[in-house]
């Protein structure tokens, strides 16, 4: 999409103007204007709703950076059904509720969820009193902040401090357990 938009920019000259500040700035501006048009953005006031982005601010003594709000569509976990032939009553996940947070480096989350379902585990979308395991992948620090914990992990830690029997596993421990 970006390449298509870029080729339609009147000031884009391909590699001949490559890394020329003025040409790059103009091409960026033209791409932005085209993207705004596609998204239906008519003014800066449209940014929060249509682009899920707030505009940063410069002020004397500092600045506030722009922020992008991610929109997550919850996955319908009921569509992930396990293969009864693969159920393993010896697995620590069999019959237990498992929730994932973060990005797994060894596989996509859907594959990990399928493994849990195949073992006879129960998939949870969020941390609740029914949660037995929270599997923690890599966190995006731009989203989770300096503490590095997702809201699911923060909730699990608080529940554990209040007596809940939730086990938090890193990806490596999860892989050893499957």
PDB file of C-alpha atoms in Angstrom:
ATOM      1  CA  UNK A   1       0.000   0.000   0.000  1.00  0.00           C
ATOM      2  CA  UNK A   2       2.783   2.438   0.920  1.00  0.00           C
ATOM      3  CA  UNK A   3       4.662   1.671  -2.309  1.00  0.00           C
ATOM      4  CA  UNK A   4       1.487   2.208  -4.345  1.00  0.00           C
ATOM      5  CA  UNK A   5       0.837   5.551  -2.643  1.00  0.00           C
ATOM      6  CA  UNK A   6       4.483   6.532  -2.970  1.00  0.00           C
ATOM      7  CA  UNK A   7       4.550   5.851  -6.717  1.00  0.00           C
ATOM      8  CA  UNK A   8       1.501   8.097  -7.147  1.00  0.00           C
ATOM      9  CA  UNK A   9       3.182  11.041  -5.404  1.00  0.00           C
ATOM     10  CA  UNK A  10       4.057  13.677  -8.017  1.00  0.00           C
ATOM     11  CA  UNK A  11       7.338  14.558  -6.269  1.00  0.00           C
ATOM     12  CA  UNK A  12       8.529  10.958  -5.875  1.00  0.00           C
ATOM     13  CA  UNK A  13      11.383  10.388  -8.320  1.00  0.00           C
ATOM     14  CA  UNK A  14      12.415   6.899  -7.306  1.00  0.00           C
ATOM     15  CA  UNK A  15      16.041   6.223  -6.461  1.00  0.00           C
ATOM     16  CA  UNK A  16      17.265   9.394  -8.222  1.00  0.00           C
ATOM     17  CA  UNK A  17      15.987  11.539  -5.297  1.00  0.00           C
ATOM     18  CA  UNK A  18      16.772   8.896  -2.676  1.00  0.00           C
ATOM     19  CA  UNK A  19      17.748  10.401   0.717  1.00  0.00           C
ATOM     20  CA  UNK A  20      17.256  14.005  -0.324  1.00  0.00           C
ATOM     21  CA  UNK A  21      15.782  15.764   2.691  1.00  0.00           C
ATOM     22  CA  UNK A  22      13.517  18.119   0.747  1.00  0.00           C
ATOM     23  CA  UNK A  23      12.187  15.392  -1.562  1.00  0.00           C
ATOM     24  CA  UNK A  24      11.740  12.957   1.336  1.00  0.00           C
ATOM     25  CA  UNK A  25       9.874  15.549   3.391  1.00  0.00           C
ATOM     26  CA  UNK A  26       7.590  16.446   0.519  1.00  0.00           C
ATOM     27  CA  UNK A  27       6.900  12.790  -0.311  1.00  0.00           C
ATOM     28  CA  UNK A  28       6.130  12.104   3.368  1.00  0.00           C
ATOM     29  CA  UNK A  29       3.720  15.031   3.477  1.00  0.00           C
ATOM     30  CA  UNK A  30       1.980  13.894   0.293  1.00  0.00           C
ATOM     31  CA  UNK A  31       1.718  10.313   1.548  1.00  0.00           C
ATOM     32  CA  UNK A  32       0.276  11.584   4.822  1.00  0.00           C
ATOM     33  CA  UNK A  33      -2.315  13.687   3.021  1.00  0.00           C
ATOM     34  CA  UNK A  34      -3.344  10.739   0.853  1.00  0.00           C
ATOM     35  CA  UNK A  35      -3.565   8.452   3.894  1.00  0.00           C
ATOM     36  CA  UNK A  36      -5.649  11.055   5.735  1.00  0.00           C
ATOM     37  CA  UNK A  37      -8.015  11.239   2.770  1.00  0.00           C
ATOM     38  CA  UNK A  38      -8.397   7.437   2.698  1.00  0.00           C
ATOM     39  CA  UNK A  39      -9.060   7.400   6.473  1.00  0.00           C
ATOM     40  CA  UNK A  40     -11.536  10.277   6.209  1.00  0.00           C
ATOM     41  CA  UNK A  41      -9.435  12.659   8.278  1.00  0.00           C
ATOM     42  CA  UNK A  42     -10.434  16.251   7.546  1.00  0.00           C
ATOM     43  CA  UNK A  43      -8.737  17.963  10.485  1.00  0.00           C
ATOM     44  CA  UNK A  44      -6.410  17.310  13.393  1.00  0.00           C
ATOM     45  CA  UNK A  45      -9.513  16.887  15.564  1.00  0.00           C
ATOM     46  CA  UNK A  46     -10.243  13.644  13.653  1.00  0.00           C
ATOM     47  CA  UNK A  47      -6.975  11.991  14.750  1.00  0.00           C
ATOM     48  CA  UNK A  48      -8.162  10.415  18.029  1.00  0.00           C
ATOM     49  CA  UNK A  49     -11.259   8.783  16.562  1.00  0.00           C
ATOM     50  CA  UNK A  50     -10.214   7.892  13.024  1.00  0.00           C
ATOM     51  CA  UNK A  51      -6.504   7.198  13.530  1.00  0.00           C
ATOM     52  CA  UNK A  52      -6.582   6.131  17.194  1.00  0.00           C
ATOM     53  CA  UNK A  53      -3.734   8.597  17.754  1.00  0.00           C
ATOM     54  CA  UNK A  54      -3.309  11.670  19.904  1.00  0.00           C
ATOM     55  CA  UNK A  55      -1.111  14.490  18.662  1.00  0.00           C
ATOM     56  CA  UNK A  56       2.007  15.294  20.676  1.00  0.00           C
ATOM     57  CA  UNK A  57       2.670  18.701  22.135  1.00  0.00           C
ATOM     58  CA  UNK A  58       5.742  20.896  22.491  1.00  0.00           C
ATOM     59  CA  UNK A  59       5.822  23.313  25.399  1.00  0.00           C
ATOM     60  CA  UNK A  60       8.413  25.353  27.233  1.00  0.00           C
ATOM     61  CA  UNK A  61      10.539  22.932  29.187  1.00  0.00           C
ATOM     62  CA  UNK A  62       9.477  19.740  27.452  1.00  0.00           C
ATOM     63  CA  UNK A  63       7.064  17.836  25.296  1.00  0.00           C
ATOM     64  CA  UNK A  64       4.336  15.221  25.389  1.00  0.00           C
ATOM     65  CA  UNK A  65       4.789  12.616  22.620  1.00  0.00           C
ATOM     66  CA  UNK A  66       1.963  11.404  20.449  1.00  0.00           C
ATOM     67  CA  UNK A  67       0.270   8.200  21.526  1.00  0.00           C
ATOM     68  CA  UNK A  68      -1.349   5.496  19.482  1.00  0.00           C
ATOM     69  CA  UNK A  69      -4.199   3.556  21.020  1.00  0.00           C
ATOM     70  CA  UNK A  70      -4.262  -0.039  19.907  1.00  0.00           C
ATOM     71  CA  UNK A  71      -7.617  -1.609  19.242  1.00  0.00           C
ATOM     72  CA  UNK A  72      -7.748  -5.294  20.058  1.00  0.00           C
ATOM     73  CA  UNK A  73     -10.516  -7.476  18.766  1.00  0.00           C
ATOM     74  CA  UNK A  74     -11.006 -10.261  21.283  1.00  0.00           C
ATOM     75  CA  UNK A  75     -10.661 -13.678  19.693  1.00  0.00           C
ATOM     76  CA  UNK A  76     -13.569 -16.060  20.105  1.00  0.00           C
ATOM     77  CA  UNK A  77     -11.788 -18.793  22.046  1.00  0.00           C
ATOM     78  CA  UNK A  78     -14.847 -21.061  21.873  1.00  0.00           C
ATOM     79  CA  UNK A  79     -13.957 -21.707  18.214  1.00  0.00           C
ATOM     80  CA  UNK A  80     -10.697 -23.369  19.254  1.00  0.00           C
ATOM     81  CA  UNK A  81     -11.603 -26.962  19.980  1.00  0.00           C
ATOM     82  CA  UNK A  82      -9.150 -29.611  21.005  1.00  0.00           C
ATOM     83  CA  UNK A  83      -8.686 -32.986  19.417  1.00  0.00           C
ATOM     84  CA  UNK A  84      -9.960 -35.524  21.989  1.00  0.00           C
ATOM     85  CA  UNK A  85      -7.457 -38.071  20.644  1.00  0.00           C
ATOM     86  CA  UNK A  86      -4.645 -35.745  21.771  1.00  0.00           C
ATOM     87  CA  UNK A  87      -5.999 -35.087  25.290  1.00  0.00           C
ATOM     88  CA  UNK A  88      -3.337 -35.863  27.848  1.00  0.00           C
ATOM     89  CA  UNK A  89      -4.566 -36.313  31.420  1.00  0.00           C
ATOM     90  CA  UNK A  90      -0.904 -36.310  32.539  1.00  0.00           C
ATOM     91  CA  UNK A  91      -0.363 -32.764  31.246  1.00  0.00           C
ATOM     92  CA  UNK A  92      -0.284 -29.981  33.831  1.00  0.00           C
ATOM     93  CA  UNK A  93      -2.659 -28.083  31.518  1.00  0.00           C
ATOM     94  CA  UNK A  94      -5.318 -30.825  31.244  1.00  0.00           C
ATOM     95  CA  UNK A  95      -8.587 -29.547  32.662  1.00  0.00           C
ATOM     96  CA  UNK A  96      -6.954 -26.287  33.760  1.00  0.00           C
ATOM     97  CA  UNK A  97      -7.648 -22.750  32.538  1.00  0.00           C
ATOM     98  CA  UNK A  98      -4.787 -21.149  30.626  1.00  0.00           C
ATOM     99  CA  UNK A  99      -4.484 -17.476  29.606  1.00  0.00           C
ATOM    100  CA  UNK A 100      -1.826 -15.970  27.338  1.00  0.00           C
ATOM    101  CA  UNK A 101      -0.363 -12.458  27.372  1.00  0.00           C
ATOM    102  CA  UNK A 102       2.347 -10.911  25.221  1.00  0.00           C
ATOM    103  CA  UNK A 103       3.924 -12.186  22.026  1.00  0.00           C
ATOM    104  CA  UNK A 104       5.383 -15.658  21.910  1.00  0.00           C
ATOM    105  CA  UNK A 105       8.665 -15.946  20.030  1.00  0.00           C
ATOM    106  CA  UNK A 106       8.403 -19.679  19.297  1.00  0.00           C
ATOM    107  CA  UNK A 107       4.932 -19.709  17.724  1.00  0.00           C
ATOM    108  CA  UNK A 108       1.866 -17.596  17.119  1.00  0.00           C
ATOM    109  CA  UNK A 109      -0.600 -17.419  19.965  1.00  0.00           C
ATOM    110  CA  UNK A 110      -3.284 -19.292  18.033  1.00  0.00           C
ATOM    111  CA  UNK A 111      -0.976 -22.308  17.685  1.00  0.00           C
ATOM    112  CA  UNK A 112      -0.176 -22.245  21.405  1.00  0.00           C
ATOM    113  CA  UNK A 113      -3.880 -22.034  22.218  1.00  0.00           C
ATOM    114  CA  UNK A 114      -4.543 -25.001  19.932  1.00  0.00           C
ATOM    115  CA  UNK A 115      -1.891 -27.018  21.776  1.00  0.00           C
ATOM    116  CA  UNK A 116      -3.582 -26.246  25.104  1.00  0.00           C
ATOM    117  CA  UNK A 117      -6.982 -27.232  23.692  1.00  0.00           C
ATOM    118  CA  UNK A 118      -5.535 -30.453  22.250  1.00  0.00           C
ATOM    119  CA  UNK A 119      -4.022 -31.337  25.637  1.00  0.00           C
ATOM    120  CA  UNK A 120      -7.479 -30.942  27.189  1.00  0.00           C
ATOM    121  CA  UNK A 121      -6.899 -27.523  28.698  1.00  0.00           C
ATOM    122  CA  UNK A 122      -9.418 -24.697  28.910  1.00  0.00           C
ATOM    123  CA  UNK A 123      -8.623 -21.387  27.229  1.00  0.00           C
ATOM    124  CA  UNK A 124      -9.291 -18.140  29.029  1.00  0.00           C
ATOM    125  CA  UNK A 125      -9.337 -14.703  27.457  1.00  0.00           C
ATOM    126  CA  UNK A 126      -8.589 -12.778  30.621  1.00  0.00           C
ATOM    127  CA  UNK A 127      -7.339 -13.409  34.125  1.00  0.00           C
ATOM    128  CA  UNK A 128     -10.198 -14.426  36.429  1.00  0.00           C
ATOM    129  CA  UNK A 129     -10.618 -16.494  39.582  1.00  0.00           C
ATOM    130  CA  UNK A 130     -10.848 -19.554  37.288  1.00  0.00           C
ATOM    131  CA  UNK A 131      -7.370 -18.940  35.811  1.00  0.00           C
ATOM    132  CA  UNK A 132      -4.805 -21.592  36.672  1.00  0.00           C
ATOM    133  CA  UNK A 133      -1.928 -20.535  34.402  1.00  0.00           C
ATOM    134  CA  UNK A 134      -0.842 -17.248  32.847  1.00  0.00           C
ATOM    135  CA  UNK A 135       1.673 -17.752  30.046  1.00  0.00           C
ATOM    136  CA  UNK A 136       3.748 -14.596  29.554  1.00  0.00           C
ATOM    137  CA  UNK A 137       5.401 -13.829  26.235  1.00  0.00           C
ATOM    138  CA  UNK A 138       7.424 -10.774  25.295  1.00  0.00           C
ATOM    139  CA  UNK A 139       5.770  -7.478  26.151  1.00  0.00           C
ATOM    140  CA  UNK A 140       5.765  -4.330  24.034  1.00  0.00           C
ATOM    141  CA  UNK A 141       7.140  -1.713  26.435  1.00  0.00           C
ATOM    142  CA  UNK A 142       5.488   1.052  24.405  1.00  0.00           C
ATOM    143  CA  UNK A 143       2.184  -0.483  25.454  1.00  0.00           C
ATOM    144  CA  UNK A 144       2.867  -1.866  28.942  1.00  0.00           C
ATOM    145  CA  UNK A 145       5.069   0.965  30.210  1.00  0.00           C
ATOM    146  CA  UNK A 146       8.236   0.891  32.258  1.00  0.00           C
ATOM    147  CA  UNK A 147       7.101  -1.894  34.580  1.00  0.00           C
ATOM    148  CA  UNK A 148       6.889  -4.235  31.603  1.00  0.00           C
ATOM    149  CA  UNK A 149       3.769  -6.066  32.753  1.00  0.00           C
ATOM    150  CA  UNK A 150       0.537  -6.360  30.817  1.00  0.00           C
ATOM    151  CA  UNK A 151      -2.755  -5.665  32.546  1.00  0.00           C
ATOM    152  CA  UNK A 152      -3.317  -9.436  32.655  1.00  0.00           C
ATOM    153  CA  UNK A 153      -0.022  -9.959  34.462  1.00  0.00           C
ATOM    154  CA  UNK A 154      -0.641  -7.089  36.889  1.00  0.00           C
ATOM    155  CA  UNK A 155      -4.062  -8.545  37.699  1.00  0.00           C
ATOM    156  CA  UNK A 156      -2.617 -12.043  38.173  1.00  0.00           C
ATOM    157  CA  UNK A 157       0.082 -10.768  40.544  1.00  0.00           C
ATOM    158  CA  UNK A 158      -2.518  -8.922  42.637  1.00  0.00           C
ATOM    159  CA  UNK A 159      -4.732 -11.990  42.751  1.00  0.00           C
ATOM    160  CA  UNK A 160      -1.776 -14.170  43.810  1.00  0.00           C
ATOM    161  CA  UNK A 161      -0.987 -11.686  46.601  1.00  0.00           C
ATOM    162  CA  UNK A 162      -4.601 -12.132  47.734  1.00  0.00           C
ATOM    163  CA  UNK A 163      -4.299 -15.932  47.821  1.00  0.00           C
ATOM    164  CA  UNK A 164      -5.213 -17.014  44.277  1.00  0.00           C
ATOM    165  CA  UNK A 165      -3.501 -20.160  43.008  1.00  0.00           C
ATOM    166  CA  UNK A 166      -2.406 -18.795  39.620  1.00  0.00           C
ATOM    167  CA  UNK A 167       0.904 -19.972  38.240  1.00  0.00           C
ATOM    168  CA  UNK A 168       2.726 -17.505  35.979  1.00  0.00           C
ATOM    169  CA  UNK A 169       4.949 -19.194  33.395  1.00  0.00           C
ATOM    170  CA  UNK A 170       7.428 -17.625  30.994  1.00  0.00           C
ATOM    171  CA  UNK A 171       7.450 -18.945  27.435  1.00  0.00           C
ATOM    172  CA  UNK A 172      10.433 -21.217  28.058  1.00  0.00           C
ATOM    173  CA  UNK A 173       8.671 -22.930  30.987  1.00  0.00           C
ATOM    174  CA  UNK A 174       5.486 -23.239  28.920  1.00  0.00           C
ATOM    175  CA  UNK A 175       7.435 -24.957  26.140  1.00  0.00           C
ATOM    176  CA  UNK A 176       9.026 -27.390  28.615  1.00  0.00           C
ATOM    177  CA  UNK A 177       5.565 -28.206  29.971  1.00  0.00           C
ATOM    178  CA  UNK A 178       3.900 -29.058  26.683  1.00  0.00           C
TER     179      UNK A 178
END
